[in-house]
Amino acid sequence: MRYFPLVRAFRRHIVGRPALFFPFARLTGNRQLLDHDTELVVDGFPRSGNSFAEAAFLHSQRARGIALKSHAHSPAQILRAMDKGVAAVLLLRDPDDAVASMIAASGVDQPDIHYRDYCAYYRPLKGREAGFVITPFALLLERFDLVVQAINARFGMALDTPEVHDEFVQSVNSVRDRVSIARVGRAPNYSPHSEWGVAGNRAGQAAILTRLGTLDGLPSRQAALKLHAYFAAHVDTLSAGDPA
């Protein structure tokens, strides 16, 4: 773990540059990169609903099928989608919540690094929001139907719009767990089927979140909060709700 800061610094340097990020990501075996068959890109900073979004699209579009790429965790993926004319969704979560979740999941208790990563993710996309649909975390979880409507309106697509109710959410969570197990060998730590334990995970995040709230003097946190506020203010009117 002593090389963690150096590795993260290198990734921050290339993450917003498709010409550098894509070759590097392919060398590391990333299978989530946009290709010529991709119909939709969904991406966001880690712990921002990436797995739920992927599962929600797979489940809601099962009748028609969808060529989806997600989990690159890089703005280069969205920038490349824009260049190729591919529909793209940017997932957005409050940085304190995302960083608290990152620390709880990874055990890497270095807030400054995580906030720097957050800034490196969103900063290259600032001013480019006409090319993607911004989807806040709460909206994704609670009104996925509005997310689909925003995509159809922005990109002229004809995705099936689901009815969002308890049964839909349960089905999406089941798909999410199956995809996660197939990809990394275990369900996400926030799943009821995870060995981590949801209650313990949430309690740990709450304690971390309280501590992060005291870091008012941390420049990287302040920069992350400003970026979140910027993108939250540019959420599509069709999908407008509480942006936080």
Coordinates of C-alpha atoms in Angstrom, one line a residue:
M1 CA 0.0 0.0 0.0
R2 CA 3.0 2.3 0.3
Y3 CA 2.9 2.9 -3.5
F4 CA -0.8 3.8 -3.4
P5 CA -0.3 7.6 -3.5
L6 CA 2.1 7.3 -6.5
V7 CA -0.3 5.0 -8.4
R8 CA -3.2 7.3 -7.8
A9 CA -1.2 10.4 -8.8
F10 CA -0.3 8.7 -12.1
R11 CA -3.9 7.8 -12.8
R12 CA -5.0 11.4 -12.0
H13 CA -2.6 12.6 -14.7
I14 CA -4.0 10.4 -17.5
V15 CA -7.7 9.9 -16.4
G16 CA -9.0 12.9 -18.3
R17 CA -7.0 12.2 -21.5
P18 CA -8.5 9.5 -23.7
A19 CA -5.4 9.1 -25.8
L20 CA -3.4 8.2 -22.7
F21 CA -6.0 6.5 -20.6
F22 CA -7.4 4.0 -23.1
P23 CA -4.0 2.3 -24.0
F24 CA -3.2 2.2 -20.3
A25 CA -6.6 0.8 -19.3
R26 CA -6.3 -1.9 -22.1
L27 CA -2.9 -2.9 -20.8
T28 CA -4.3 -3.4 -17.3
G29 CA -7.1 -5.6 -18.7
N30 CA -10.0 -3.2 -18.4
R31 CA -12.9 -4.8 -20.3
Q32 CA -15.3 -1.9 -19.7
L33 CA -14.0 0.4 -22.4
L34 CA -16.2 1.9 -25.1
D35 CA -15.9 0.1 -28.5
H36 CA -17.6 0.2 -31.9
D37 CA -20.6 -1.7 -30.6
T38 CA -21.3 0.5 -27.6
E39 CA -24.8 2.1 -27.5
L40 CA -24.6 3.7 -24.1
V41 CA -21.9 4.7 -21.7
V42 CA -22.7 5.1 -18.0
D43 CA -19.8 6.2 -15.7
G44 CA -19.1 8.0 -12.6
F45 CA -16.6 8.3 -9.7
P46 CA -16.5 5.1 -7.7
R47 CA -19.2 4.6 -5.1
S48 CA -21.6 6.8 -7.1
G49 CA -24.1 4.2 -8.1
N50 CA -22.2 2.7 -11.0
S51 CA -23.3 -0.9 -10.2
F52 CA -26.9 0.0 -9.6
A53 CA -27.0 2.0 -12.9
E54 CA -25.5 -0.8 -14.9
A55 CA -28.0 -3.3 -13.5
A56 CA -30.9 -0.9 -13.9
F57 CA -30.2 -0.5 -17.6
L58 CA -29.6 -4.2 -18.2
H59 CA -32.8 -5.1 -16.4
S60 CA -35.0 -2.4 -17.8
Q61 CA -33.8 -2.9 -21.4
R62 CA -33.8 -6.7 -21.3
A63 CA -36.6 -6.9 -23.9
R64 CA -34.6 -4.9 -26.5
G65 CA -31.1 -5.5 -25.3
I66 CA -28.5 -2.8 -24.8
A67 CA -24.8 -2.6 -25.6
L68 CA -23.6 -0.9 -22.4
K69 CA -20.2 0.1 -21.0
S70 CA -19.7 1.2 -17.4
H71 CA -17.2 1.1 -14.5
A72 CA -14.3 2.7 -16.4
H73 CA -14.3 5.2 -13.6
S74 CA -12.7 7.7 -15.9
P75 CA -13.9 10.9 -17.6
A76 CA -11.9 9.7 -20.6
Q77 CA -14.7 7.2 -21.2
I78 CA -17.4 9.9 -21.4
L79 CA -15.1 12.2 -23.5
R80 CA -14.5 9.4 -25.9
A81 CA -18.3 8.7 -26.1
M82 CA -18.9 12.3 -26.9
D83 CA -16.3 12.2 -29.7
K84 CA -17.9 9.1 -31.1
G85 CA -21.5 10.4 -30.9
V86 CA -22.4 7.7 -28.3
A87 CA -25.0 8.5 -25.6
A88 CA -23.4 9.0 -22.2
V89 CA -24.6 9.3 -18.6
L90 CA -22.5 11.0 -15.9
L91 CA -23.3 9.7 -12.4
L92 CA -22.9 12.3 -9.6
R93 CA -22.7 11.9 -5.9
D94 CA -21.9 14.3 -3.1
P95 CA -18.1 14.0 -2.6
D96 CA -18.3 13.5 1.2
D97 CA -20.7 10.6 0.7
A98 CA -18.6 9.1 -2.0
V99 CA -15.3 9.4 -0.1
A100 CA -16.8 8.0 3.1
S101 CA -18.0 5.0 1.1
M102 CA -14.6 4.7 -0.6
I103 CA -12.8 4.7 2.8
A104 CA -15.2 2.2 4.3
A105 CA -14.9 -0.2 1.3
S106 CA -11.2 0.1 0.6
G107 CA -9.8 0.6 4.1
V108 CA -7.6 3.4 2.6
D109 CA -8.2 6.2 5.1
Q110 CA -6.6 9.0 3.1
P111 CA -9.3 11.5 2.4
D112 CA -7.0 14.0 0.6
I113 CA -6.2 11.4 -2.1
H114 CA -9.8 10.4 -2.6
Y115 CA -10.9 14.0 -2.9
R116 CA -8.1 14.7 -5.4
D117 CA -9.3 11.7 -7.4
Y118 CA -12.8 13.1 -7.3
C119 CA -11.6 16.4 -8.7
A120 CA -9.5 14.6 -11.4
Y121 CA -12.6 12.8 -12.5
Y122 CA -15.1 15.7 -12.8
R123 CA -12.8 18.6 -13.7
P124 CA -12.2 17.5 -17.3
L125 CA -15.9 17.3 -17.9
K126 CA -16.7 20.8 -16.7
G127 CA -18.2 22.9 -19.4
R128 CA -18.9 19.8 -21.5
E129 CA -22.3 19.0 -19.9
A130 CA -24.2 19.4 -23.2
G131 CA -22.7 16.0 -24.3
F132 CA -24.0 13.8 -21.5
V133 CA -26.9 13.4 -19.1
I134 CA -26.0 14.2 -15.5
T135 CA -27.7 11.8 -13.0
P136 CA -27.6 12.6 -9.3
F137 CA -27.2 9.6 -6.9
A138 CA -30.6 10.0 -5.3
L139 CA -32.4 10.4 -8.6
L140 CA -30.8 7.2 -9.9
L141 CA -31.9 5.2 -7.0
E142 CA -35.4 6.7 -6.6
R143 CA -36.6 7.7 -10.1
F144 CA -34.7 5.7 -12.7
D145 CA -37.6 6.3 -15.1
L146 CA -36.7 10.0 -15.3
V147 CA -33.1 9.1 -16.1
V148 CA -34.2 7.0 -19.1
Q149 CA -36.6 9.8 -20.2
A150 CA -33.7 12.3 -20.1
I151 CA -31.5 10.0 -22.2
N152 CA -34.2 9.5 -24.8
A153 CA -34.8 13.3 -25.0
R154 CA -31.2 14.2 -25.2
F155 CA -30.0 11.6 -27.6
G156 CA -33.1 10.7 -29.6
M157 CA -33.0 7.1 -28.3
A158 CA -36.0 4.9 -27.7
L159 CA -35.1 3.1 -24.5
D160 CA -37.9 1.4 -22.6
T161 CA -39.0 3.5 -19.7
P162 CA -39.6 1.2 -16.6
E163 CA -42.1 1.7 -13.9
V164 CA -40.1 2.2 -10.7
H165 CA -41.5 0.4 -7.7
D166 CA -40.3 -1.9 -5.0
E167 CA -40.3 -5.0 -7.3
F168 CA -38.3 -3.2 -9.9
V169 CA -35.7 -2.1 -7.4
Q170 CA -35.4 -5.6 -5.9
S171 CA -34.9 -7.1 -9.4
V172 CA -32.2 -4.5 -10.2
N173 CA -30.4 -5.3 -7.0
S174 CA -30.5 -9.0 -7.8
V175 CA -29.0 -8.3 -11.3
R176 CA -26.4 -6.0 -9.7
D177 CA -25.3 -8.8 -7.3
R178 CA -25.1 -11.4 -10.1
V179 CA -23.1 -9.1 -12.3
S180 CA -20.8 -8.2 -9.4
I181 CA -20.2 -11.9 -8.4
A182 CA -19.5 -12.8 -12.1
R183 CA -17.0 -9.8 -12.4
V184 CA -15.2 -9.7 -9.1
G185 CA -16.3 -12.9 -7.2
R186 CA -18.5 -11.3 -4.6
A187 CA -21.6 -9.1 -4.1
P188 CA -21.0 -5.4 -3.3
N189 CA -20.4 -4.6 0.3
Y190 CA -23.7 -2.7 0.5
S191 CA -25.7 -5.7 -0.7
P192 CA -27.8 -7.7 1.9
H193 CA -26.1 -10.8 0.4
S194 CA -22.6 -9.5 1.1
E195 CA -20.5 -11.0 3.8
W196 CA -19.6 -7.4 4.9
G197 CA -22.9 -6.8 6.5
V198 CA -25.0 -3.8 5.5
A199 CA -25.7 -2.5 9.0
G200 CA -22.0 -2.5 9.9
N201 CA -21.0 -0.9 6.6
R202 CA -23.5 1.9 7.0
A203 CA -22.5 2.5 10.6
G204 CA -18.9 2.7 9.6
Q205 CA -19.6 5.1 6.8
A206 CA -21.7 7.3 9.1
A207 CA -18.7 7.7 11.5
I208 CA -16.3 8.5 8.6
L209 CA -18.8 11.0 7.1
T210 CA -19.0 12.8 10.4
R211 CA -15.2 13.1 10.5
L212 CA -15.0 14.3 6.9
G213 CA -17.4 17.1 7.7
T214 CA -14.8 18.6 10.0
L215 CA -12.2 18.9 7.2
D216 CA -13.2 22.4 6.2
G217 CA -9.6 23.4 5.7
L218 CA -8.7 20.6 3.3
P219 CA -8.3 22.3 -0.2
S220 CA -9.1 19.1 -2.1
R221 CA -12.4 18.7 -0.3
Q222 CA -13.4 22.3 -1.0
A223 CA -12.5 21.8 -4.6
A224 CA -14.6 18.6 -4.8
L225 CA -17.6 20.3 -3.2
K226 CA -17.4 23.1 -5.7
L227 CA -17.3 20.7 -8.6
H228 CA -20.3 18.8 -7.2
A229 CA -22.2 22.0 -6.9
Y230 CA -21.4 23.0 -10.5
F231 CA -22.6 19.7 -12.0
A232 CA -25.6 19.6 -9.7
A233 CA -26.7 22.9 -11.0
H234 CA -26.6 21.5 -14.6
V235 CA -28.9 18.5 -14.1
D236 CA -31.3 18.2 -17.0
T237 CA -34.6 19.9 -16.3
L238 CA -36.4 16.7 -17.4
S239 CA -34.7 14.8 -14.6
A240 CA -34.6 17.6 -12.1
G241 CA -35.2 16.9 -8.5
D242 CA -33.1 17.2 -5.4
P243 CA -29.6 17.2 -7.0
A244 CA -27.8 16.3 -3.9

